[in-house]
mmCIF file of C-alpha atoms and ligand atoms in Angstrom:
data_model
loop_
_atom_site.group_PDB
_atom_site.id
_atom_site.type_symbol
_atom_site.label_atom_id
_atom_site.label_comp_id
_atom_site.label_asym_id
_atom_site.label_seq_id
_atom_site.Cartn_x
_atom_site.Cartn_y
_atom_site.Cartn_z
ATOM 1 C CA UNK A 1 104.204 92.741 123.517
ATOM 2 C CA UNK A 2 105.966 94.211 126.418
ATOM 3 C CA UNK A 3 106.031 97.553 126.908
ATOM 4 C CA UNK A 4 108.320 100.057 126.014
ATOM 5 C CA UNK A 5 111.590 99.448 127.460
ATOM 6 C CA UNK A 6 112.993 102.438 129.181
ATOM 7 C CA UNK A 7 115.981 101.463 131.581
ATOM 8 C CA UNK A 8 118.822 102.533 130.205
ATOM 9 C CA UNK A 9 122.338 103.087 130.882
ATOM 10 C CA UNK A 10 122.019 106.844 132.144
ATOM 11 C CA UNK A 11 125.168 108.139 130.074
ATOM 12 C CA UNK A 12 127.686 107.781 128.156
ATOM 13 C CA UNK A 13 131.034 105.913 128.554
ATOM 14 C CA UNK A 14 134.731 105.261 127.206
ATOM 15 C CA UNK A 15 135.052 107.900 124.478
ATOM 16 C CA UNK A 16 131.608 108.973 124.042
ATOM 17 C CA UNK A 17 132.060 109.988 127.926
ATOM 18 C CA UNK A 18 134.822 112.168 127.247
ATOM 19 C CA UNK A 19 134.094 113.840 124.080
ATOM 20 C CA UNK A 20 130.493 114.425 126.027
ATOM 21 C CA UNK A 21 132.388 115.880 129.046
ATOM 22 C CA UNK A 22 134.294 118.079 126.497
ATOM 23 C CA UNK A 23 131.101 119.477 125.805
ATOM 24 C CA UNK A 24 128.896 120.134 128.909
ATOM 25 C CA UNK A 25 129.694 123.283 129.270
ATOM 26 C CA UNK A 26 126.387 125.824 128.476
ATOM 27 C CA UNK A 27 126.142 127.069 124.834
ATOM 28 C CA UNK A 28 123.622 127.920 122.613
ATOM 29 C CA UNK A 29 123.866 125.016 120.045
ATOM 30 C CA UNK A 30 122.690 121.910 121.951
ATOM 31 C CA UNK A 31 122.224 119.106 121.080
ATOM 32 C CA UNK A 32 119.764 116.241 122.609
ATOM 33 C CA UNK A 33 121.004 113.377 122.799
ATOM 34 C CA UNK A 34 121.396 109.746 124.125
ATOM 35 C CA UNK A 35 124.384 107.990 123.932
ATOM 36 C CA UNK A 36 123.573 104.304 122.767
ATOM 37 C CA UNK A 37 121.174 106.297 119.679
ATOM 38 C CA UNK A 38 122.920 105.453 116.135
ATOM 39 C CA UNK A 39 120.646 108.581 114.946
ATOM 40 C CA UNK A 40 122.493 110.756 117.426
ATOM 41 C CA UNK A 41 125.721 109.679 116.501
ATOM 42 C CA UNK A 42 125.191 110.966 112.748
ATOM 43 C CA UNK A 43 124.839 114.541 114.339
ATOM 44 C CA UNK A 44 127.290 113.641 116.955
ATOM 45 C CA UNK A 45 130.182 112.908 114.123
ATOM 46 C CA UNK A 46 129.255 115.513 112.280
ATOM 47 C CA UNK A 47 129.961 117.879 115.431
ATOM 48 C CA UNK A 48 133.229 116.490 115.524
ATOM 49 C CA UNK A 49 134.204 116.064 111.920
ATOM 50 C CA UNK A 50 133.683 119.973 112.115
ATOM 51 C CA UNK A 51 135.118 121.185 115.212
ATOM 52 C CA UNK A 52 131.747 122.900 116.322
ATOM 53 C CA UNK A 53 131.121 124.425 119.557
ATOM 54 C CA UNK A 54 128.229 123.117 121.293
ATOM 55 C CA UNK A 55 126.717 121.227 124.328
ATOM 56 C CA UNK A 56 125.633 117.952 124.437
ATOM 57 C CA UNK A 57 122.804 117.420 126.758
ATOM 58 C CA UNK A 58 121.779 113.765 127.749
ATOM 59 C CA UNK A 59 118.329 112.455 127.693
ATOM 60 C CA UNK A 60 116.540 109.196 127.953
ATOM 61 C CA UNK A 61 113.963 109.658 124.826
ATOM 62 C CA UNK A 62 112.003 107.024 126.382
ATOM 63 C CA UNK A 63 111.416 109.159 129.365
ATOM 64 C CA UNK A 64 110.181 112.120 127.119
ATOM 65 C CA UNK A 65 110.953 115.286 129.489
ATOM 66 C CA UNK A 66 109.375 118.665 128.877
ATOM 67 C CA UNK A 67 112.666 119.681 127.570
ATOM 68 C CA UNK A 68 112.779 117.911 124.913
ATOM 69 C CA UNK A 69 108.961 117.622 123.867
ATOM 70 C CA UNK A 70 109.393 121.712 123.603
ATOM 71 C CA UNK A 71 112.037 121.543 121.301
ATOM 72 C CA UNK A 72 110.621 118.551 119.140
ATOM 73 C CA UNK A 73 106.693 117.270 119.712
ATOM 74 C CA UNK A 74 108.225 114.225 118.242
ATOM 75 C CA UNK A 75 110.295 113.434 121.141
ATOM 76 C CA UNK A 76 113.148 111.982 119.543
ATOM 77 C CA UNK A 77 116.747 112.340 119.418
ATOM 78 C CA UNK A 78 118.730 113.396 118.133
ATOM 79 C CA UNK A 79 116.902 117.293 118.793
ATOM 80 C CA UNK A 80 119.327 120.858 118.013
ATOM 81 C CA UNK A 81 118.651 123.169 119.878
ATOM 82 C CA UNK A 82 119.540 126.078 116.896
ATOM 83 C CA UNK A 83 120.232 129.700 118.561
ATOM 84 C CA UNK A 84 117.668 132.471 118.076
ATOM 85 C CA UNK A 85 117.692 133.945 114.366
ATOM 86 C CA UNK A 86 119.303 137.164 114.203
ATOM 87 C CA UNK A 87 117.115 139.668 115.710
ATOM 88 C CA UNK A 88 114.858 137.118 117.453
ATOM 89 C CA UNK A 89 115.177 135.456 121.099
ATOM 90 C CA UNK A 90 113.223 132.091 120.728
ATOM 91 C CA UNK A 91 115.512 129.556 120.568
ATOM 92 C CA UNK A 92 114.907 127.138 116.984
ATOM 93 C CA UNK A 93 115.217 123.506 116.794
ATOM 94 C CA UNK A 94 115.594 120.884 114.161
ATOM 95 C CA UNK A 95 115.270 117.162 114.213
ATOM 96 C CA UNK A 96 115.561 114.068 112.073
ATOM 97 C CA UNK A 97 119.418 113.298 111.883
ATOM 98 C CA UNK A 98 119.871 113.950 108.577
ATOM 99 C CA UNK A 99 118.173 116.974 108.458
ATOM 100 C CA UNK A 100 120.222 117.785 111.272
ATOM 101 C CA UNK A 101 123.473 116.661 109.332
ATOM 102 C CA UNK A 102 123.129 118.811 106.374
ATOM 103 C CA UNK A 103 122.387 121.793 108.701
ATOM 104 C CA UNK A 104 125.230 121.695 110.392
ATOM 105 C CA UNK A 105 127.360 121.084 107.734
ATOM 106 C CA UNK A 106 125.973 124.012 105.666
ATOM 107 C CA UNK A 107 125.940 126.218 108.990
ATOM 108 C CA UNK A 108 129.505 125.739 109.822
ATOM 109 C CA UNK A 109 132.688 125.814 107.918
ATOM 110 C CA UNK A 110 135.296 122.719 108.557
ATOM 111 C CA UNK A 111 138.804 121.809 108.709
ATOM 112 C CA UNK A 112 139.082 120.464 104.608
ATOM 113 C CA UNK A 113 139.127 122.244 101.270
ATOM 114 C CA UNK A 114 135.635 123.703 101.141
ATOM 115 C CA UNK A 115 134.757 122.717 104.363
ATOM 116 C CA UNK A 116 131.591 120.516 103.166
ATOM 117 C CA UNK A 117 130.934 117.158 104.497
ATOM 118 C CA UNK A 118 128.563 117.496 101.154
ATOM 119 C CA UNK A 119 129.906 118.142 98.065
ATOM 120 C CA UNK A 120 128.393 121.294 97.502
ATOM 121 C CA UNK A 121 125.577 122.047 94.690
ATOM 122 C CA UNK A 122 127.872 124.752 92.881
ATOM 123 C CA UNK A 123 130.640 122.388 93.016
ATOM 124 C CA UNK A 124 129.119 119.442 91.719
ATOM 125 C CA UNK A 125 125.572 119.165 91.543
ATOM 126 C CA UNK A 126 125.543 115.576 90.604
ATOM 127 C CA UNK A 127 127.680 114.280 92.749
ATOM 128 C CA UNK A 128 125.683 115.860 95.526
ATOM 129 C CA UNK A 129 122.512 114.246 94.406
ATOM 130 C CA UNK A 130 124.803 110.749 93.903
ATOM 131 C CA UNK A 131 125.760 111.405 97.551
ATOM 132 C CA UNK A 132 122.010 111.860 98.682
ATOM 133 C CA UNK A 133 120.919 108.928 96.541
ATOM 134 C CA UNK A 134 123.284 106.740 98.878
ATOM 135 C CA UNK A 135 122.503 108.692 101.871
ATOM 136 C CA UNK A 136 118.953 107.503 100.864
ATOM 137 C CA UNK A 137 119.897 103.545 100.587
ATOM 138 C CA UNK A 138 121.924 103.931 103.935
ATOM 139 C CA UNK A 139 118.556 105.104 105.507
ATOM 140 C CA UNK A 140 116.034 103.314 103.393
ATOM 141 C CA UNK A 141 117.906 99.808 102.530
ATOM 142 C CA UNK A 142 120.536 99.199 104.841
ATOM 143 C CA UNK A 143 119.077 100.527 108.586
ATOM 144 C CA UNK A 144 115.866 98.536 108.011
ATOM 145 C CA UNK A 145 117.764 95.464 107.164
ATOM 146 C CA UNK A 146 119.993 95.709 110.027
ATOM 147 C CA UNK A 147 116.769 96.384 112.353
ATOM 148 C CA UNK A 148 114.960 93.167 110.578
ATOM 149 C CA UNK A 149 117.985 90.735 111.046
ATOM 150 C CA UNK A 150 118.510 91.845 114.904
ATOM 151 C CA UNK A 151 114.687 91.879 115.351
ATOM 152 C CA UNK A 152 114.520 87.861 113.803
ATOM 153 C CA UNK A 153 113.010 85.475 116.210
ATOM 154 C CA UNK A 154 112.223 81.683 115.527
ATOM 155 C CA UNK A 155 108.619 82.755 114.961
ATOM 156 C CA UNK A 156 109.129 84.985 112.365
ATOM 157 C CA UNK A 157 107.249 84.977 108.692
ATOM 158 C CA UNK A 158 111.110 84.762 107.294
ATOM 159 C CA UNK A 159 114.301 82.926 108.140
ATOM 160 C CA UNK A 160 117.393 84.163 109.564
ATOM 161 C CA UNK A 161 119.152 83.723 106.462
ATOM 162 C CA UNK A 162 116.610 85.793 103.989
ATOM 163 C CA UNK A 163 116.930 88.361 106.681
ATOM 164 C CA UNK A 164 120.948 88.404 106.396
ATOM 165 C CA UNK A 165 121.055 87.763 102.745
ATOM 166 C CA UNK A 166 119.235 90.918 102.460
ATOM 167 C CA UNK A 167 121.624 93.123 104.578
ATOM 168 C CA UNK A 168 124.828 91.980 102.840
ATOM 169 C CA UNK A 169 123.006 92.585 99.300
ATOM 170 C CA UNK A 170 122.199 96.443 100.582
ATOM 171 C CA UNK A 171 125.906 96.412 101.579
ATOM 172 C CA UNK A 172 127.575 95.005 98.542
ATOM 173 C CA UNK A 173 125.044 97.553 96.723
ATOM 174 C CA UNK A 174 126.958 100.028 98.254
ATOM 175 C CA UNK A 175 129.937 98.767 98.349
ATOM 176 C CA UNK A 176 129.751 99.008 94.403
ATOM 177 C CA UNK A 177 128.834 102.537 94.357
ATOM 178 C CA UNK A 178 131.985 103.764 96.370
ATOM 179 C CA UNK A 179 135.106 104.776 94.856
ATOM 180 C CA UNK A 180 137.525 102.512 94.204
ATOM 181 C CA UNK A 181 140.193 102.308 96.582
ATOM 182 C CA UNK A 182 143.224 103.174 93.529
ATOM 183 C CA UNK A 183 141.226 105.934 91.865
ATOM 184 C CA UNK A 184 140.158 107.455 95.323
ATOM 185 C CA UNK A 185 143.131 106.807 97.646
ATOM 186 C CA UNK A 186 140.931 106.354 100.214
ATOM 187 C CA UNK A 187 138.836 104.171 102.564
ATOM 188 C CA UNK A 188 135.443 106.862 102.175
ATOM 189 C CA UNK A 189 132.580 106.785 99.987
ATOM 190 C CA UNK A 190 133.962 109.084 97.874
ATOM 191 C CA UNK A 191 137.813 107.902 98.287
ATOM 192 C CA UNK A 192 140.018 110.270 99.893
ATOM 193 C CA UNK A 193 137.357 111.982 101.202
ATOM 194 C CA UNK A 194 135.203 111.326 104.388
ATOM 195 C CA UNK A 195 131.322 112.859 103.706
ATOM 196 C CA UNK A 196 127.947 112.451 104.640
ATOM 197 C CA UNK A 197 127.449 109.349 103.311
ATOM 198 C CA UNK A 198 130.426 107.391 105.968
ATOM 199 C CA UNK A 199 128.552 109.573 108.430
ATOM 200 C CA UNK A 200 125.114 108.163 107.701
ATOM 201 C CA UNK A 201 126.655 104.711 107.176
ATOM 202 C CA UNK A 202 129.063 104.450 110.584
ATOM 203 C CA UNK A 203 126.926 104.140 113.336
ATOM 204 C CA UNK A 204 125.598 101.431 112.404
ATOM 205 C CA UNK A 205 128.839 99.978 110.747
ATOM 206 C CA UNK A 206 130.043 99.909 114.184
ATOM 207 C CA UNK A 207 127.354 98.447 115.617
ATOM 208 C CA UNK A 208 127.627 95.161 112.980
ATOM 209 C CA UNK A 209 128.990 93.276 116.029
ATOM 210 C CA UNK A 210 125.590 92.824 118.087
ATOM 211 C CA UNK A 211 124.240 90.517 115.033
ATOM 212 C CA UNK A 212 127.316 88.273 115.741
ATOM 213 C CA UNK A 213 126.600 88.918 119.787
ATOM 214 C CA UNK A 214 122.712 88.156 119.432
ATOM 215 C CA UNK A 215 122.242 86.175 116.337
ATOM 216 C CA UNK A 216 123.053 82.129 115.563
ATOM 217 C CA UNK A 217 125.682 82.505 112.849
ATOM 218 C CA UNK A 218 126.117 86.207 113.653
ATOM 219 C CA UNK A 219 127.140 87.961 110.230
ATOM 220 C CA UNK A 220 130.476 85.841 110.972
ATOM 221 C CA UNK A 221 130.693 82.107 110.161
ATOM 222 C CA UNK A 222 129.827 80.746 114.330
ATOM 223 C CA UNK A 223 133.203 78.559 113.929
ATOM 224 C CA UNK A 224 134.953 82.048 113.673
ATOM 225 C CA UNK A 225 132.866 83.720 116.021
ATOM 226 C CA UNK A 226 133.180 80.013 118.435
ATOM 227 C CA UNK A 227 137.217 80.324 118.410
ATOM 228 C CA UNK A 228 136.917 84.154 119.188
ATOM 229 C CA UNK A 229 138.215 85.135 122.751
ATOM 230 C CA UNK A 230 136.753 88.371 124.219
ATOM 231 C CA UNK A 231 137.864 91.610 122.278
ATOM 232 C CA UNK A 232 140.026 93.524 124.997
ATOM 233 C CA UNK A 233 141.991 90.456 125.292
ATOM 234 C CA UNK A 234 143.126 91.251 121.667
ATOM 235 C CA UNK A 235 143.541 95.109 122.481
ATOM 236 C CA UNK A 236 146.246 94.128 125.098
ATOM 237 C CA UNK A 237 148.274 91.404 122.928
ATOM 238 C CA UNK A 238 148.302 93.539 119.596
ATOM 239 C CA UNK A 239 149.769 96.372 121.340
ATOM 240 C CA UNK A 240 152.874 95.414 120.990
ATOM 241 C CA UNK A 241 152.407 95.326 117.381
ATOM 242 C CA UNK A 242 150.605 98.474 117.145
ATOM 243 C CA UNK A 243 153.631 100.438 118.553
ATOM 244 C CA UNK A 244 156.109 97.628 116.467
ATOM 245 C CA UNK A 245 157.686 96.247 119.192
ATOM 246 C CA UNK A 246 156.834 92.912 118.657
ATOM 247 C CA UNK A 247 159.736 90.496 118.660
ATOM 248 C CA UNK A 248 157.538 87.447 117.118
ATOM 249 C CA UNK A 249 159.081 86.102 113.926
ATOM 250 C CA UNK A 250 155.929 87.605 112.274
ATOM 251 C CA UNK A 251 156.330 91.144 113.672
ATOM 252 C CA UNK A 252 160.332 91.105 112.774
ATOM 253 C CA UNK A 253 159.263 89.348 108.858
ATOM 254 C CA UNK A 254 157.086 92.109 108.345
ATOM 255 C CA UNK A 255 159.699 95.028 109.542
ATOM 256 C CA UNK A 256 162.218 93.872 107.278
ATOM 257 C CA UNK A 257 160.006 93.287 104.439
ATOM 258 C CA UNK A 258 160.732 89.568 104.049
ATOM 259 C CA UNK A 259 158.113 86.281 103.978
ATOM 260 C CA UNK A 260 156.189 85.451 107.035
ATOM 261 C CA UNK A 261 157.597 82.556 108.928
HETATM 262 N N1 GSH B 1 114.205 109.335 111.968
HETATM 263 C C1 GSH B 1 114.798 109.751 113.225
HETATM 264 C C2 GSH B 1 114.900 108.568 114.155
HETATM 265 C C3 GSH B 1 115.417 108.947 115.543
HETATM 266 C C4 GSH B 1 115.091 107.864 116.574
HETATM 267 O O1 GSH B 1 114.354 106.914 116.308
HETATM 268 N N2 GSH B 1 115.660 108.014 117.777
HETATM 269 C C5 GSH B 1 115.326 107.108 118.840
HETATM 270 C C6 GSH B 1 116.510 106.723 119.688
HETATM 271 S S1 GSH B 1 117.694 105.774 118.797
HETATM 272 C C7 GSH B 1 114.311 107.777 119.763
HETATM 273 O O2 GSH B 1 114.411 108.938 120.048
HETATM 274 N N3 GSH B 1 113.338 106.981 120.230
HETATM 275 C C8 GSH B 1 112.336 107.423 121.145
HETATM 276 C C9 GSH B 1 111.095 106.603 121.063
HETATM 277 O O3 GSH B 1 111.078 105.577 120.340
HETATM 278 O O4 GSH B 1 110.111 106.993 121.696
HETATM 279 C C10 GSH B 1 116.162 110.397 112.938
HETATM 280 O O5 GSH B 1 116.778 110.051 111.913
HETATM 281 O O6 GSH B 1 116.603 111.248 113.713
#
């Protein structure tokens, strides 16, 4: 087994980059964090989903500075650096991302009705704990089957396809247990509204498209994946459609409501 791999692109880019550069600026919530870590990026939504000032520091947890070992002898991110209590001048830090997540959504108020990316325990104490049960299968079901199918090589104890089967049972699983689209009105876990459980979900949502990169058959069928032309190619000829000004017979059939050629 080689060892552990540590090169790695030193920062951000694209969005990440710019919501990062948003946020160098010193403050006394940090948090520790490296751009490519789906961990981080549960904390990292949740700082956004809530407006909350902060910095956002980037570190290479496979390089453990002293920094960072300080704040968390684990030495992983994603690591908050939590201001002093009231009173106090050591600074406080928390880890584990959803630890993390529920902190700061308790800590800070938001931008919807309650402000809670949680239903709260007053509010509904059941559909908290329904919310933290799913939480739990995102965490316990889902992220290990995503590691195990990405992880599969030929010499593996099980096949490719147990190891997919498996991830798209956890994610019908889920699937079942979200709101349905007409009673909810919306694409979350709970309908309408976006919680906890989309933020523990979407890193690694978005990240479904290195099992088609990496892995024979992908999560796609490898004829769709085979007649697939590179992404930013389809960025540039959708645009047009994207701000309707298409003039395809498809783009005008859809404008005026009538059949597609
Ligand atoms: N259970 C932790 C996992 C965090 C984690 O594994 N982070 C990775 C980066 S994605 C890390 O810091 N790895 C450092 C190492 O493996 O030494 C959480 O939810 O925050």
């Amino acid at each position: 087994m080689a060892s552990v791999d540590t090169s790695i692109h030193p920062h951000a880019s694209g969005a990440a980059a710019e919501f990062a550069a948003r946020h160098s600026a010193p403050h006394d919530l940090r948090l520790y964090g490296g751009w490519f870590c789906p961990f981080v990026q549960r904390a990292w939504i949740v700082l956004h989903e809530k407006s909350i000032p902060h910095q956002y520091i980037e570190v290479n947890p496979y390089q453990k500075g002293a920094e960072l070992l300080a704040l968390n002898p684990r030495g992983l991110v994603p690591t908050l650096r939590v201001p002093p209590a009231r009173g106090g001048t050591e600074p406080r830090a928390l880890y584990e991302s959803l630890v993390v997540c529920e902190y700061l959504d308790e800590a800070y108020g938001g931008n919807d009705e309650d402000g809670r990316l949680l239903p709260a325990a007053e509010a509904d104490p059941f559909e908290r704990a329904r919310c933290r049960l799913w939480i739990d299968h995102v965490s316990s079901r889902i992220v290990p089957a995503f590691y195990k199918l990405l992880q599969h090589t030929p010499e593996k104890t099980y096949s490719i396809n147990e190891a997919r089967d498996a991830l798209l049972d956890h994610i019908q699983d889920f699937a079942r247990a979200m709101a349905p689209v007409e009673e909810g009105g919306g694409p979350w876990f709970l309908g309408a509204r976006f919680s906890l459980v989309d933020v523990a979900l979407a890193p690694w949502a978005a990240r479904l498209f290195l099992i088609d990169h990496y892995k024979p058959g992908g999560l796609e069928r490898e004829s769709v994946r085979d007649t697939l032309s590179e992404r930013i190619r389809y960025v540039e000829v959708y645009k047009r459609y994207a701000e309707d000004k298409t003039q395809s017979l498809v783009g005008k059939a859809t404008r005026e409501g009538a059949r597609l050629p």
